[in-house]
XYZ file of C-alpha atoms in Angstrom:
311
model
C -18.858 -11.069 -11.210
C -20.199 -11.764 -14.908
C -17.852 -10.485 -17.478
C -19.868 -8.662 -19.113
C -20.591 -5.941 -16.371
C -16.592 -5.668 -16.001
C -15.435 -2.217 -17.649
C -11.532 -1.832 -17.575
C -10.844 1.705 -15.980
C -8.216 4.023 -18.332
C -8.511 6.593 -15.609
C -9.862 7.881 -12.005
C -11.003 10.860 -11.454
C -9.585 12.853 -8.174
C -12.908 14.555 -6.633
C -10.343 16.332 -3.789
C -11.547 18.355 -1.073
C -14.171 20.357 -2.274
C -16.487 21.473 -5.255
C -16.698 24.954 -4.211
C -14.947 27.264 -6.353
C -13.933 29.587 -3.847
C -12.551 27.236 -1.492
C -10.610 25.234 -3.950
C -8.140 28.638 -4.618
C -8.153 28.880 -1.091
C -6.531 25.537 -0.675
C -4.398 26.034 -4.016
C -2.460 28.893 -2.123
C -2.429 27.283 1.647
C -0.962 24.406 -0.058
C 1.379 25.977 -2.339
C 2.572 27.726 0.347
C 2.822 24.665 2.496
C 4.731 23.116 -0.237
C 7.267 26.129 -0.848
C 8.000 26.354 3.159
C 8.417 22.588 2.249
C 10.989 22.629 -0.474
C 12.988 25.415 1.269
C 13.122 23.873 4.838
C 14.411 20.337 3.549
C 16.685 21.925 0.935
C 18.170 24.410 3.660
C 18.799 21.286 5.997
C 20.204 19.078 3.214
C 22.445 21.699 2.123
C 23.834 22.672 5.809
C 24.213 18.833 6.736
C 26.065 18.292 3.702
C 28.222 21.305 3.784
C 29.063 21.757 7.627
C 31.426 19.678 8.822
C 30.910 20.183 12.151
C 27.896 18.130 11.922
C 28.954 15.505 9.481
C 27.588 12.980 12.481
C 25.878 9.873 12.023
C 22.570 11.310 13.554
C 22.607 14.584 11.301
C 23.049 11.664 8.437
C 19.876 10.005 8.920
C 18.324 13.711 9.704
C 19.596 14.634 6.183
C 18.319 11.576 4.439
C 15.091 12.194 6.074
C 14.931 15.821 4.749
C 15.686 13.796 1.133
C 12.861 11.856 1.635
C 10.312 14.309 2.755
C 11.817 16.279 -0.354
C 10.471 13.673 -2.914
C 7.495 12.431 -0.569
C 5.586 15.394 -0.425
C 6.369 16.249 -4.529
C 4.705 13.183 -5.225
C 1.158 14.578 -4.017
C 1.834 18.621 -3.909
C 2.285 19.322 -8.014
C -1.116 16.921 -8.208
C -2.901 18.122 -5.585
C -2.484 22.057 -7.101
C -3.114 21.181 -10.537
C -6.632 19.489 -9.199
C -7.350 22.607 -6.654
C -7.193 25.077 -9.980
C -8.283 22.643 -12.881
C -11.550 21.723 -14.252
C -9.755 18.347 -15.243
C -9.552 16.464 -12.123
C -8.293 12.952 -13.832
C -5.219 10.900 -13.450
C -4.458 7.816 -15.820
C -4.510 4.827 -14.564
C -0.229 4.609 -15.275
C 0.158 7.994 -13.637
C -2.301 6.624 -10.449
C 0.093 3.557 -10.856
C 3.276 5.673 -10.749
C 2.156 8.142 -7.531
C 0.890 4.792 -5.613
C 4.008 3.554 -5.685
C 6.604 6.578 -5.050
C 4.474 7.498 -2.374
C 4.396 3.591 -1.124
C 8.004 3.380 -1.378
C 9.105 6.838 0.087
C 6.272 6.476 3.267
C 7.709 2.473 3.985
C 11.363 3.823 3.649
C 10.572 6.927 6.166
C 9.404 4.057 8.354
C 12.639 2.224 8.224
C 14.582 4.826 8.231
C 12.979 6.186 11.840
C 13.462 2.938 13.163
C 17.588 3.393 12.191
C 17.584 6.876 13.696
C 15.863 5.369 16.781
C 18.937 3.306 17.221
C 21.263 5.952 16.472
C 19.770 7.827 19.395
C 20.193 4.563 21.745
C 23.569 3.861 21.328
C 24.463 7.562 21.187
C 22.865 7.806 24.677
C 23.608 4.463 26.444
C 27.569 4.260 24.784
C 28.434 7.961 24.211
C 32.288 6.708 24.172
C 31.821 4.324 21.284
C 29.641 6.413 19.547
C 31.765 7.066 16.818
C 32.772 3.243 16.320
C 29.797 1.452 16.159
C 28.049 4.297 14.634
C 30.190 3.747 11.598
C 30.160 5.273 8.412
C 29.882 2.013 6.285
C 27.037 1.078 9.228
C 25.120 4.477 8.558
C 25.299 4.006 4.430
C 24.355 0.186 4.989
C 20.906 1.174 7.319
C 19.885 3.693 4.994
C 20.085 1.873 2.001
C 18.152 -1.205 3.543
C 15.297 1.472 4.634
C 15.346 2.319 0.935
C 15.234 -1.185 -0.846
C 12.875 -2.356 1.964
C 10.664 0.314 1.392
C 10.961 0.140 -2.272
C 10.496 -3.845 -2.275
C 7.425 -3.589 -0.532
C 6.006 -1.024 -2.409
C 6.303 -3.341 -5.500
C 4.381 -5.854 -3.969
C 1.203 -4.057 -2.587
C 1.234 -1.954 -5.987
C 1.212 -4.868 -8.374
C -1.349 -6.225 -5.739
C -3.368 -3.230 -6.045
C -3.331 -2.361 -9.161
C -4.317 -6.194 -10.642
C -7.337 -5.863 -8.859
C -10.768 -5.552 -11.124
C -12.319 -2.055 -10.851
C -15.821 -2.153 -11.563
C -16.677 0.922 -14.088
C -16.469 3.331 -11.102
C -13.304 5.481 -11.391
C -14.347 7.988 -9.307
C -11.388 8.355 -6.461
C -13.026 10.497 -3.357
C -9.586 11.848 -2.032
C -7.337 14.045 -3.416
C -4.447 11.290 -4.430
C -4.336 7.718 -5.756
C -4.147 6.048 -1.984
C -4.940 2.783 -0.955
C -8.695 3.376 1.066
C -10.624 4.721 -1.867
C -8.767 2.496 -4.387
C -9.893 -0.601 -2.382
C -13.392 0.470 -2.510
C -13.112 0.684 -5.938
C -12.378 -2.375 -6.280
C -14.685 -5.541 -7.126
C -13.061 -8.661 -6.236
C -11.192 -8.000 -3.108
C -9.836 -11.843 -2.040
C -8.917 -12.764 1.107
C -5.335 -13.261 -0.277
C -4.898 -9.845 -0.843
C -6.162 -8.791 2.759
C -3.211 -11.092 3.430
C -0.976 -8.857 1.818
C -2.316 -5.839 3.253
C -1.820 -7.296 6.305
C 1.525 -8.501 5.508
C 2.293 -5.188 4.475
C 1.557 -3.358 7.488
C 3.017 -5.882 9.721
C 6.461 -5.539 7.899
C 6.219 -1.427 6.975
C 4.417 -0.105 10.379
C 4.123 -2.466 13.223
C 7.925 -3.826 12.994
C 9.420 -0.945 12.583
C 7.669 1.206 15.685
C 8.375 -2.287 17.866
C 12.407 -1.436 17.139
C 11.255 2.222 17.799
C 9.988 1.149 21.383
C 12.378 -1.272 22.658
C 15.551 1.527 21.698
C 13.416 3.923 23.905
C 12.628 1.574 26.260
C 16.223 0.583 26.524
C 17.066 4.850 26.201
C 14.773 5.661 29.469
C 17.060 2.709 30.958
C 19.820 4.280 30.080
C 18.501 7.553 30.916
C 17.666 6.378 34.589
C 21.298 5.660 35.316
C 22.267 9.100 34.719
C 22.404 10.421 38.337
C 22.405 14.323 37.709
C 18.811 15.797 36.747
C 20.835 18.018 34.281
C 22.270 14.754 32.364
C 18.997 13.190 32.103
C 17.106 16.531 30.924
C 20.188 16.643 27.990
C 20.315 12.756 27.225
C 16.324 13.520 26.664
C 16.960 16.682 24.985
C 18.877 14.897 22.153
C 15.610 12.234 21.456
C 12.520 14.959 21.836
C 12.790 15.945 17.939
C 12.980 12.374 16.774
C 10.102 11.568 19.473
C 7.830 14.087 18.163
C 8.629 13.349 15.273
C 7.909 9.516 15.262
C 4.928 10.211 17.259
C 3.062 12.500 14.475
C 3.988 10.329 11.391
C 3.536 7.076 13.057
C 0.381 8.036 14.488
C -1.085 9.344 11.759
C -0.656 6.397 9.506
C -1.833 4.140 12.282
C -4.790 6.099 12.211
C -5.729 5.186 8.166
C -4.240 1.833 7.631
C -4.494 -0.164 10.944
C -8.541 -0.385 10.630
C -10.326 -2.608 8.608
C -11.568 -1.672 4.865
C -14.833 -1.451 5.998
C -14.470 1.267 8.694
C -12.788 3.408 6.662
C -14.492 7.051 6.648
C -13.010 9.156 3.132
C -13.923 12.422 4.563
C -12.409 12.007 8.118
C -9.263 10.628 6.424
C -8.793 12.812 3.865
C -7.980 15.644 6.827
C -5.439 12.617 8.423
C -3.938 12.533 4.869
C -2.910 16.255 4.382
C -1.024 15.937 7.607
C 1.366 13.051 6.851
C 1.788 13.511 2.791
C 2.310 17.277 3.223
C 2.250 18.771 6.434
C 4.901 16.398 8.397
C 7.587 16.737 5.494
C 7.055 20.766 6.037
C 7.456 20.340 9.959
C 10.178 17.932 10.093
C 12.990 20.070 9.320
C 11.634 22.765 11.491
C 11.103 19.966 14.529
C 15.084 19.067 13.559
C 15.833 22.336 13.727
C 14.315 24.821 16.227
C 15.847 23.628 19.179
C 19.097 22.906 17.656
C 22.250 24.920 18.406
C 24.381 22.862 15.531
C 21.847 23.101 13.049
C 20.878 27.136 14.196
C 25.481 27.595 14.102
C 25.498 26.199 10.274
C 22.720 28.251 9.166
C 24.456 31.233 10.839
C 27.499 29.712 8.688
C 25.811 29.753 5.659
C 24.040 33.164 6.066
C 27.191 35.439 6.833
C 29.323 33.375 3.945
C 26.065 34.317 1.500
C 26.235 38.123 2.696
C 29.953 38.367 2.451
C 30.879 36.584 -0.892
């Protein structure tokens, strides 16, 4: 590209869902509602795993570092994505597109890690109930956690310093309603194979490795499942892995959906719709998934409500 037709962009501009008027405070309250139910659901859980002891388990760890992470994950886009349904200033500097790229990077690769860990939690709950408790260690717990976190985190600083030293050309116009990879890419001018590479890299080590652990624990759970000879053993063994299941199934298949295709098959409008559900909808069902057929997590809030009523 000659020089001379390069323009460095100081900002993009977040077109969102919609230009109608009317719609847009439609979708300002449906998502600040979304994102209230959000805040209070993973807050709730977070405070009952943490101050329950009955359920200071390894699994209702990894369920309440979840709940963190959907805490942060879906303030990274909700705050933005009001302020663009009621404002007539729909930009975002290029440090603040920087900054949401890669919080939201880092928190969606750590979620991925950190299912993969609970998927593993569930296996050896299920296929060594007796040594549970021993090999699902406390030191074990903090250790898989933290490497979901600095995984997550370490990859996010590679695709965002790969993103973000790519050459926009003059357009700054972002058709989607946060800084995410798709529209920034077709943005961009001087897309090299090296950085398909990365992208590639990127979803090999953040998405595809992580749901292969997923599916080998579950394969290795229905095997464990199998040997259960009582119906009523199998139907609880199952029991315990339905909320993870769902919930792997929703989050993982939703990001499948955007980042497993080509650049060039990408469809903004279609996607956009795919977007709401994992940035803001999933952290809003998850602790509701975690929760609703839970007789722990239903006991604590029971806990928590009569203590609240009679203090």
């Amino acid at each position: 590209m000659d020089e001379k037709n390069f323009t460095e962009v100081q900002e993009f501009i977040l077109l969102g869902f919609t230009a109608d008027l009317w719609l847009q405070r439609v979708l300002f309250v449906v998502f600040l509602i979304i994102y209230i139910i959000s805040l209070l659901g993973n807050i709730t859980l977070i405070s009952l795993i943490y101050t329950d002891s009955r359920i200071h388990t390894p699994m209702y760890f990894f369920i309440g570092n979840l709940s963190f992470l959907d805490l942060w994950y879906s303030s990274v886009y909700a705050p933005k994505i009001l302020m663009t349904c009621i404002s007539d200033d729909k930009s975002i500097s290029f440090a603040g597109c920087l900054a949401q790229f890669f919080f939201s990077a880092g928190l969606a690769y750590s979620e991925c890690y950190l299912l993969a860990a609970m998927a593993y939690d569930r296996y050896v709950a299920i296929s060594n109930p007796l040594l549970y408790s021993q090999v699902m260690s406390s030191r074990l717990c903090a250790n898989l956690v933290a490497a979901s976190y600095l995984g997550g985190f370490l990859n996010s600083t590679i695709i965002t310093s790969e993103t973000f030293t790519l050459r926009f050309c003059g357009n700054n116009i972002i058709d989607d309603f946060f800084c995410d990879l798709p529209p920034l890419v077709k943005l961009a001018c001087d897309v090299k194979v090296s950085y398909q590479a990365v992208l590639y890299f990127i979803l090999a080590s953040n998405v595809i490795s992580p749901s292969m652990l997923i599916l080998a624990s579950y394969l290795f759970i229905l095997a464990a499942i199998l040997r259960i000879r009582s119906t009523q053993g199998r139907l609880k063994a199952f029991s315990t892995c339905a909320s993870h299941l769902t919930a792997v199934t929703l989050y993982y298949g939703s990001i499948l959906f955007i980042y497993s295709r080509p650049s060039t098959s990408y469809a903004l409008e279609r996607d956009k719709v795919v977007s709401v559900f994992y940035t803001v909808v999933i952290p809003m069902l998850n602790p509701f998934i975690y929760s609703f057929r839970n007789k722990d997590v239903k006991a604590a809030l029971r806990k928590m409500v009569d203590r609240a009523k009679y203090s």
